Coordinates of C-alpha atoms in Angstrom, one line a residue:
Chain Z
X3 CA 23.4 -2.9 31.0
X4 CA 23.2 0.9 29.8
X5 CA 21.5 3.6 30.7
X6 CA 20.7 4.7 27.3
X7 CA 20.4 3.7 23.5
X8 CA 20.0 5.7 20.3
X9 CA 19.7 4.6 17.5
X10 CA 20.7 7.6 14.8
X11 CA 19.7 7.8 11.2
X12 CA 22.4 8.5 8.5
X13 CA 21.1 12.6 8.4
X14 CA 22.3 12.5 12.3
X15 CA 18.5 12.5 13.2
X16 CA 16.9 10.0 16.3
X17 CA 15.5 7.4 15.1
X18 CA 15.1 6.0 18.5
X19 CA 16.1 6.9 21.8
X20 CA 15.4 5.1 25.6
X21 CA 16.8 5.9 28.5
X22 CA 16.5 5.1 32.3
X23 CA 13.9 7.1 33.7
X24 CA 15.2 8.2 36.6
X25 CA 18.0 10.5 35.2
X26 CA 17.1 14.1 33.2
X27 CA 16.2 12.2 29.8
X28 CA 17.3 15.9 28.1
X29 CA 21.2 15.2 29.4
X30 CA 21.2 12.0 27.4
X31 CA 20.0 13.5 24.3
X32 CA 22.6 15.9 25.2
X33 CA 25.2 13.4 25.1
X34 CA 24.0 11.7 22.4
X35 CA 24.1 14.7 20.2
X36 CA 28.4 15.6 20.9
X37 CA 28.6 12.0 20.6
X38 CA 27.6 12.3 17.2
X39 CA 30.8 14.8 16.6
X40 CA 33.2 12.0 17.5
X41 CA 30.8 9.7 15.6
X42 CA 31.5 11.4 12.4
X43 CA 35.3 11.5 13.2
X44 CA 35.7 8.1 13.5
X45 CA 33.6 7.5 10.2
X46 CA 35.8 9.8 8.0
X47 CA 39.5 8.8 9.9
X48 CA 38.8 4.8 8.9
X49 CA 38.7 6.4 4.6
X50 CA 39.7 2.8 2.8
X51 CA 39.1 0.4 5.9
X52 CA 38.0 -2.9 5.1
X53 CA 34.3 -3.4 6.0
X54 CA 34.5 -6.3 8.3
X55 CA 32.8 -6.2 12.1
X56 CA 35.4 -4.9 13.9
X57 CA 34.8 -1.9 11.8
X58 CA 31.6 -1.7 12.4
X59 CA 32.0 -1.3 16.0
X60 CA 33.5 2.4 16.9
X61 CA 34.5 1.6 20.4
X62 CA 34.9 3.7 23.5
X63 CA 33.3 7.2 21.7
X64 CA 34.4 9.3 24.5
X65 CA 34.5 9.2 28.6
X66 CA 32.5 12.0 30.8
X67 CA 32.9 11.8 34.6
X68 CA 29.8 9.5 35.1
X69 CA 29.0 8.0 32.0
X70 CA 31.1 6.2 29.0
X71 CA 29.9 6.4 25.8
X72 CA 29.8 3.9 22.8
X73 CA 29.5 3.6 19.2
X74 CA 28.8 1.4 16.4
X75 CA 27.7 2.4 12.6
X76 CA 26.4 0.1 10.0
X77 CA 27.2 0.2 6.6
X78 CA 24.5 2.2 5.8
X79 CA 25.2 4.9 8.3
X80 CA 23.2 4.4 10.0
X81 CA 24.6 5.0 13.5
X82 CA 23.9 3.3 17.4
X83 CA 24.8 5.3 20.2
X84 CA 25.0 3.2 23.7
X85 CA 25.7 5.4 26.7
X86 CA 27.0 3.0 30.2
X87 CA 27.3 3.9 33.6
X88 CA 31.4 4.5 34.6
X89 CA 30.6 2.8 38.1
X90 CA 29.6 -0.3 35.8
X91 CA 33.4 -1.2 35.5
X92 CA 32.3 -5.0 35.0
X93 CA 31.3 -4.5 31.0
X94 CA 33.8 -5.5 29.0
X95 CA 33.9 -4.8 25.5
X96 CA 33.2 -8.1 24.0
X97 CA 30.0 -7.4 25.9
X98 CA 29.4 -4.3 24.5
X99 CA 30.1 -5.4 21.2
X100 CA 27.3 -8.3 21.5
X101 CA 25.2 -5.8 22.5
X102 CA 25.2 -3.8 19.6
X103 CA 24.9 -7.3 17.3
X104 CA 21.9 -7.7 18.8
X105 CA 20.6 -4.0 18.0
X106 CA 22.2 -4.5 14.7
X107 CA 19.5 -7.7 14.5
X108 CA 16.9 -6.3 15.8
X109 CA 17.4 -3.4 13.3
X110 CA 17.5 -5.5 10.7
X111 CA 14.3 -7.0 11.5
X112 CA 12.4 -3.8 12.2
X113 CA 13.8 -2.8 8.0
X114 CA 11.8 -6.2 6.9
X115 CA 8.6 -4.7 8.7
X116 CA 6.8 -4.0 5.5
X117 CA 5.0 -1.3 7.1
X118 CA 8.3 0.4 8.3
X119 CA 9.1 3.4 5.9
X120 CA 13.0 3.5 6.2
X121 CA 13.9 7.4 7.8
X122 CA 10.8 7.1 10.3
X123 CA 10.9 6.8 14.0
X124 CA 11.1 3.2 15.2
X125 CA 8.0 2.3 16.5
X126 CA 8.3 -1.5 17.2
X127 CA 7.2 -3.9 20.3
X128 CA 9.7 -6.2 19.7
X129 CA 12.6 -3.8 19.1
X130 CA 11.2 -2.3 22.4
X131 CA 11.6 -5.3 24.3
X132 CA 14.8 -6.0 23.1
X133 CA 16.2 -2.4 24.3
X134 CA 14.7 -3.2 27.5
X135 CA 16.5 -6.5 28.5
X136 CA 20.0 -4.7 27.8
X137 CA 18.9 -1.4 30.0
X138 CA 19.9 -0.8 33.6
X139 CA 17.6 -2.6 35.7
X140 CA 16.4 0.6 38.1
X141 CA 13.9 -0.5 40.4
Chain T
X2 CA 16.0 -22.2 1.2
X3 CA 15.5 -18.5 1.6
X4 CA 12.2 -17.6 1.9
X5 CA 12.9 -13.8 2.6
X6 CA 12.6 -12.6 -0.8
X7 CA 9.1 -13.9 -0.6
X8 CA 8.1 -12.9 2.5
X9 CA 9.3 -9.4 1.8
X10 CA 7.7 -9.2 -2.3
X11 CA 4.3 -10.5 0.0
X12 CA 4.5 -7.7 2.4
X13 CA 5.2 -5.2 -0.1
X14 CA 2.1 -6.4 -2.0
X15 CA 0.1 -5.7 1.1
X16 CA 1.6 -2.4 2.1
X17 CA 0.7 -1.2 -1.7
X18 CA -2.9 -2.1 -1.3
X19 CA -2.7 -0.7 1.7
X20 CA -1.7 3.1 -0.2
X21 CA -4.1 2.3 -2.7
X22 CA -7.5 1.3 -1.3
X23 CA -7.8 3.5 1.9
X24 CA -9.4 1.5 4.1
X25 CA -8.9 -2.4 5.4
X26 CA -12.0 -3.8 4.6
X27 CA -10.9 -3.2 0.9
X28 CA -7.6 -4.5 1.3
X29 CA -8.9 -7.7 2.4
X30 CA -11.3 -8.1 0.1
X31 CA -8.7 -7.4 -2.8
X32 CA -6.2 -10.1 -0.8
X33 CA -9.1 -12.4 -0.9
X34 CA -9.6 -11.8 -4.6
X35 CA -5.9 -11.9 -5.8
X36 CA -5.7 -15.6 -3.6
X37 CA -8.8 -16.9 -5.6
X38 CA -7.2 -16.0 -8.8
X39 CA -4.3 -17.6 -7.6
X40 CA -6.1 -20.3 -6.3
X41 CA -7.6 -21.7 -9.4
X42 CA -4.0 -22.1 -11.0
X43 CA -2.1 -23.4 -8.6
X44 CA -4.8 -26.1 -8.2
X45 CA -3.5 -27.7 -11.4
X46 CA 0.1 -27.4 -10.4
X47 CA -0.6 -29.0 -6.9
X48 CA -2.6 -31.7 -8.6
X49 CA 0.2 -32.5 -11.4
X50 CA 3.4 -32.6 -8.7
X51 CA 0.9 -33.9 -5.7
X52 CA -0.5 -37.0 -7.5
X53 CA -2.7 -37.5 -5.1
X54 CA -6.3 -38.8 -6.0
X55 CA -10.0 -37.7 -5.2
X56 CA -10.9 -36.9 -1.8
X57 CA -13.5 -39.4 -0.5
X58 CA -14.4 -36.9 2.4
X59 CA -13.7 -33.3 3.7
X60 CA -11.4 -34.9 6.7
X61 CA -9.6 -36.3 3.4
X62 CA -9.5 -33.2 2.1
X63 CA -8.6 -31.5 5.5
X64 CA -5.1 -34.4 5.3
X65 CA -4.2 -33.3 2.1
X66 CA -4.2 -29.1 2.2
X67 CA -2.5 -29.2 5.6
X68 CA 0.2 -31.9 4.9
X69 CA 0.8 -31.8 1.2
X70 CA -1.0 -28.5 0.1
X71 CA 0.5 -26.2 2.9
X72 CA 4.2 -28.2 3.0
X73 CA 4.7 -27.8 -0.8
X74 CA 4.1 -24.3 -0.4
X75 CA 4.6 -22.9 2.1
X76 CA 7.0 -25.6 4.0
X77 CA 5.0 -25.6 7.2
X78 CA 2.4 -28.2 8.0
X79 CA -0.5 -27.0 10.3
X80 CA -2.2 -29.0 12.4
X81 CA -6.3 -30.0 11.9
X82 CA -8.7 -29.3 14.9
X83 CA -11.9 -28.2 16.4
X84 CA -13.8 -30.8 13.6
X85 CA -17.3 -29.3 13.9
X86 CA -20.0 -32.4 14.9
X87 CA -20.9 -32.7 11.3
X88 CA -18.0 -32.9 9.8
X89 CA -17.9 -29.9 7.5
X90 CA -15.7 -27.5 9.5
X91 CA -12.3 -27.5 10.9
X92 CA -9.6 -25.7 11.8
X93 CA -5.8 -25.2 10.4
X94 CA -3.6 -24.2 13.0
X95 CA -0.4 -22.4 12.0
X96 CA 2.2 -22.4 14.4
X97 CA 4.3 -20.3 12.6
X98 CA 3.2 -18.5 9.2
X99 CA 6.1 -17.5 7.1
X100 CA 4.1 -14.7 5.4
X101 CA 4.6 -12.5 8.9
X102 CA 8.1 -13.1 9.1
X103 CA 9.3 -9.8 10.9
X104 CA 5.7 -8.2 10.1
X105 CA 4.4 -6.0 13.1
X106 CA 0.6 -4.4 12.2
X107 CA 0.7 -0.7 13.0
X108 CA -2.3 0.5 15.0
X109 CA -3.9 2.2 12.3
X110 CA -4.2 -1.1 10.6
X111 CA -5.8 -3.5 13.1
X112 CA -8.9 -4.7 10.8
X113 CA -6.6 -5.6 8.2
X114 CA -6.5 -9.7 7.5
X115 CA -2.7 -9.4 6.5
X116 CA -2.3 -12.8 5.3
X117 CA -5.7 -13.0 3.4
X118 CA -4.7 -14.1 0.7
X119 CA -4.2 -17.5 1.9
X120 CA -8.1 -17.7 2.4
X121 CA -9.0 -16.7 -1.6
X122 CA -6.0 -19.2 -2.9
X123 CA -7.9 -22.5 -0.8
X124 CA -11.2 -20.8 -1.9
X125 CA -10.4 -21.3 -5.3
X126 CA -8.3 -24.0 -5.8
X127 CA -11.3 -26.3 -3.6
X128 CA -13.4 -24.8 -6.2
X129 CA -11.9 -26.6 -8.6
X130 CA -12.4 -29.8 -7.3
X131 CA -16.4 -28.8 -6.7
X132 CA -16.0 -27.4 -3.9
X133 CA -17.3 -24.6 -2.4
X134 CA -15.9 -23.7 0.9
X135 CA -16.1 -20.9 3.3
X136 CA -12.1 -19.6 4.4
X137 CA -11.5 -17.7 7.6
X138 CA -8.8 -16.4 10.0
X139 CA -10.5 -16.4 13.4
X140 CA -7.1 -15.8 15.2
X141 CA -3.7 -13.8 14.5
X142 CA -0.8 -13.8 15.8
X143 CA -0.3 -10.2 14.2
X144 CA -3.2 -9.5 16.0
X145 CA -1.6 -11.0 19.6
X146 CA -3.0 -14.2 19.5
X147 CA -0.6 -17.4 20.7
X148 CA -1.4 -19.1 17.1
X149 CA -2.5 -18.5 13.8
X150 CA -6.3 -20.2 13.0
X151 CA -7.7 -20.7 9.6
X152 CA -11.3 -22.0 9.9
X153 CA -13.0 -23.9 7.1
X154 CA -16.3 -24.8 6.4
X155 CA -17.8 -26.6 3.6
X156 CA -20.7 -25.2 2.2
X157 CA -21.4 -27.6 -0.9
X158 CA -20.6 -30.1 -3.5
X159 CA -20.7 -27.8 -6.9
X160 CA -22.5 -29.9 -9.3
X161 CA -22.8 -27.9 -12.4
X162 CA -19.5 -27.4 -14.5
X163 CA -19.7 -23.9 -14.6
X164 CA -15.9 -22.3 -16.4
X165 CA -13.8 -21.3 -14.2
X166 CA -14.3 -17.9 -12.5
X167 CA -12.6 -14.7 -12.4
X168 CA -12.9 -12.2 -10.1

């Protein structure tokens, strides 16, 4: 369950960005954005990796005092930034990773949307849905 | 067998008309045209690989576009219903429409009949078999309906051999 979900177009611009509404939605763009920093570390330290999934997936970003943040890019740079609660010491990172396969598909899916123009903002019921079954449940 | 590559050149047909012609009604209209040109040819095709022989009735007819016309095709088979009392109109549901594969209609589009192409390809090819029918979606699931519904209606037995048509 996160607490927030980006996904980040290759120019390092939002292409998407939900968060739970009860904390200062500004502090997660926040985030997101030094995120980004590490993001582009990662990215440039892997050089000649092999592209396989476990490169995809970037791991545990970097950890603030409440929230932990991860990261996963595509091969097309496109980039997904998931921000977790700390106190949420139950997600493991097999779950993490499954969650950003899922965002990964649902990506996918919203690029066959003929009507999608690649480097807009996502606009997308189903993507939507989707986000919100892997949010924090906040009632 | 992949059907992406279709489903993707059929959306990008759409989207293009979409750019060109600036409102829906034309786009739909054009999709209907295109799917009558098509119609007409792939008549002959369906007819050479189909072997199937002359209708002896519109339910016939109904049996044969939904489970050999639609299967060959497209690979689904849709189900016949809502028979009109006389016999000249049904319904083709589509439980699944591989056309709209990942398609979501923007709200600046929601008059447009993506998949109307559909509608001029049975228009034509019928009309090569004398008939002329009357092709309609009267539910989406694009639009948020639970299924896809194609109605048709049989208007009449074309007795004069007319050439074939282009639109």
């Amino acid at each position: 369950m996160a607490a927030c979900i980006a996904v980040i177009a290759k120019e390092n611009y939002p292409l998407y960005i939900r968060s739970v509404p009860t904390e200062n939605e500004l502090k997660f763009h926040y985030t997101v954005h030094t995120s980004l920093d590490v993001v582009d570390e990662k990215i440039s330290a892997m050089g000649k990796a092999l592209v396989d999934q476990r490169e995809l997936y970037l791991g545990l970003l970097y950890p603030t005092e409440d929230y932990k943040v991860y990261g996963y890019v595509t091969n097309s740079k496109v980039k997904f930034v998931m921000v977790v609660d700390s106190s949420n010491t139950a997600l493991r990172d097999n779950e993490i990773r499954s969650m950003f396969r899922k965002l990964h598909n649902s990506y996918t899916d919203i690029m066959c949307n003929p009507f999608y123009n690649p480097g807009d903002r996502i606009h997308s019921r189903a993507f939507d849905t989707m986000v919100n079954s892997m949010m924090m449940q906040v009632c | 067998q992949n059907s992406e590559l279709f489903t993707l050149t059929y959306g990008a047909l759409v989207t293009q008309l979409c750019k060109d012609y600036e409102n829906d009604d034309d786009v739909n209209k054009q999709l209907d045209k295109m799917g009558y040109n098509i119609g007409v040819r792939l008549i002959e095709d369906f007819l050479a690989r189909s072997n199937v022989g002359r209708c002896h009735d519109f339910r016939e007819t109904a049996d044969v576009i939904a489970k050999i016309g639609f299967k060959m095709y497209l690979g689904i088979t849709p189900s016949i219903t809502n028979w009109s009392p006389g016999g000249d109109e049904f319904s083709l549901i589509l439980e699944n429409n591989p056309l709209v594969d990942f398609v979501e209609l923007p709200d600046n589009h929601s008059t447009l009949i993506y998949s109307n192409l559909l509608c001029g390809v049975l228009r034509g090819a019928l009309e090569m078999v004398q008939m002329a029918v009357d092709v309609k979606f009267v539910q989406d699931t694009l639009k948020g309906d639970s299924v896809t519904e194609i109605r048709m209606k049989f208007i009449r037995r074309i007795e004069d051999n007319l050439p074939a048509g282009e639109e």
